[in-house]
Amino acid sequence: MNGGTISIVAGLVIIAIAPFAARRFQEIWGRRQEEQDKRDEFRRKPDRGSR
């Protein structure tokens, strides 16, 4: 297989997986954002040490 064929196959695979990957990514990203918000709340509190 030459480079062109590989890239075409990769493109098709990405197109096939994209909807599932997007949904999964949104779940993971949403969770990460919530965790980040919690961390920020901890940082805002003055009694959380010097950091």
Coordinates of N, CA and C in Angstrom, one line a residue:
M1 N 0.8 -1.2 0.0 CA 0.0 0.0 0.0 C 0.9 1.3 0.0
N2 N 0.5 2.2 -0.9 CA 1.3 3.4 -0.9 C 0.6 4.5 0.0
G3 N 1.3 5.6 0.1 CA 0.8 6.6 1.0 C -0.6 7.1 0.7
G4 N -1.0 7.2 -0.5 CA -2.3 7.7 -0.9 C -3.4 6.8 -0.4
T5 N -3.2 5.5 -0.7 CA -4.2 4.5 -0.2 C -4.4 4.5 1.3
I6 N -3.3 4.6 2.0 CA -3.3 4.6 3.5 C -4.1 5.8 3.9
S7 N -3.9 7.0 3.3 CA -4.6 8.2 3.8 C -6.1 8.1 3.5
I8 N -6.4 7.5 2.3 CA -7.8 7.3 2.0 C -8.5 6.4 3.0
V9 N -7.8 5.3 3.3 CA -8.4 4.3 4.2 C -8.5 5.0 5.6
A10 N -7.5 5.8 6.0 CA -7.6 6.5 7.3 C -8.7 7.4 7.3
G11 N -8.9 8.2 6.2 CA -10.0 9.1 6.1 C -11.4 8.4 6.3
L12 N -11.6 7.3 5.6 CA -12.8 6.5 5.7 C -13.0 6.1 7.1
V13 N -12.0 5.6 7.8 CA -12.1 5.1 9.2 C -12.5 6.3 10.1
I14 N -11.9 7.4 9.9 CA -12.2 8.6 10.7 C -13.6 9.0 10.5
I15 N -14.1 9.0 9.2 CA -15.5 9.3 9.0 C -16.4 8.3 9.6
A16 N -16.1 7.0 9.6 CA -16.9 6.0 10.2 C -17.0 6.1 11.7
I17 N -15.8 6.5 12.4 CA -15.7 6.5 13.8 C -16.2 7.9 14.4
A18 N -16.1 8.9 13.6 CA -16.3 10.3 14.0 C -17.5 10.5 14.9
P19 N -18.7 10.0 14.6 CA -19.9 10.3 15.4 C -19.7 9.7 16.8
F20 N -19.2 8.4 16.9 CA -19.0 7.8 18.2 C -18.0 8.5 18.9
A21 N -16.9 8.8 18.3 CA -15.7 9.5 18.9 C -16.2 10.9 19.5
A22 N -17.0 11.6 18.7 CA -17.5 12.9 19.1 C -18.3 12.8 20.4
R23 N -19.2 11.8 20.4 CA -20.1 11.6 21.6 C -19.2 11.3 22.8
R24 N -18.3 10.3 22.6 CA -17.4 9.9 23.7 C -16.6 11.1 24.2
F25 N -16.1 11.9 23.2 CA -15.2 13.1 23.6 C -16.0 14.1 24.4
Q26 N -17.3 14.3 24.0 CA -18.1 15.2 24.7 C -18.3 14.8 26.1
E27 N -18.6 13.4 26.3 CA -18.8 12.9 27.7 C -17.5 13.2 28.5
I28 N -16.3 12.8 27.9 CA -15.1 12.9 28.7 C -14.8 14.4 28.9
W29 N -15.0 15.3 27.9 CA -14.7 16.7 28.0 C -15.6 17.3 29.1
G30 N -16.9 16.9 29.1 CA -17.9 17.5 30.1 C -17.4 17.1 31.5
R31 N -17.0 15.9 31.7 CA -16.5 15.5 33.0 C -15.3 16.2 33.4
R32 N -14.4 16.4 32.4 CA -13.1 17.1 32.7 C -13.4 18.6 33.1
Q33 N -14.4 19.2 32.4 CA -14.8 20.6 32.7 C -15.3 20.7 34.1
E34 N -16.2 19.7 34.5 CA -16.7 19.7 35.9 C -15.6 19.6 36.9
E35 N -14.6 18.7 36.7 CA -13.5 18.5 37.6 C -12.7 19.8 37.7
Q36 N -12.5 20.5 36.5 CA -11.8 21.7 36.5 C -12.5 22.8 37.3
D37 N -13.8 22.8 37.2 CA -14.6 23.8 38.0 C -14.4 23.5 39.5
K38 N -14.5 22.3 39.9 CA -14.3 22.0 41.3 C -12.9 22.4 41.7
R39 N -11.9 22.2 40.9 CA -10.5 22.6 41.3 C -10.5 24.1 41.4
D40 N -11.1 24.8 40.5 CA -11.1 26.3 40.6 C -11.8 26.7 41.8
E41 N -12.9 26.1 42.2 CA -13.5 26.5 43.5 C -12.6 26.3 44.7
F42 N -11.9 25.2 44.7 CA -10.9 25.0 45.8 C -9.9 26.1 45.8
R43 N -9.4 26.4 44.6 CA -8.3 27.5 44.5 C -8.9 28.8 45.0
R44 N -10.1 29.1 44.7 CA -10.7 30.4 45.1 C -10.8 30.6 46.6
K45 N -10.9 29.4 47.3 CA -11.1 29.5 48.8 C -9.8 30.0 49.4
P46 N -9.8 31.0 50.3 CA -8.5 31.5 50.8 C -7.9 30.6 51.8
D47 N -8.6 29.6 52.4 CA -8.0 28.7 53.4 C -7.3 27.5 52.7
R48 N -7.1 27.5 51.4 CA -6.5 26.4 50.7 C -5.0 26.5 50.6
G49 N -4.3 27.0 51.6 CA -2.8 27.0 51.5 C -2.4 28.2 50.6
S50 N -1.1 28.1 50.2 CA -0.5 29.3 49.5 C -0.6 29.2 48.0
R51 N -1.1 28.0 47.5 CA -1.1 27.9 46.0 C -2.2 28.7 45.4

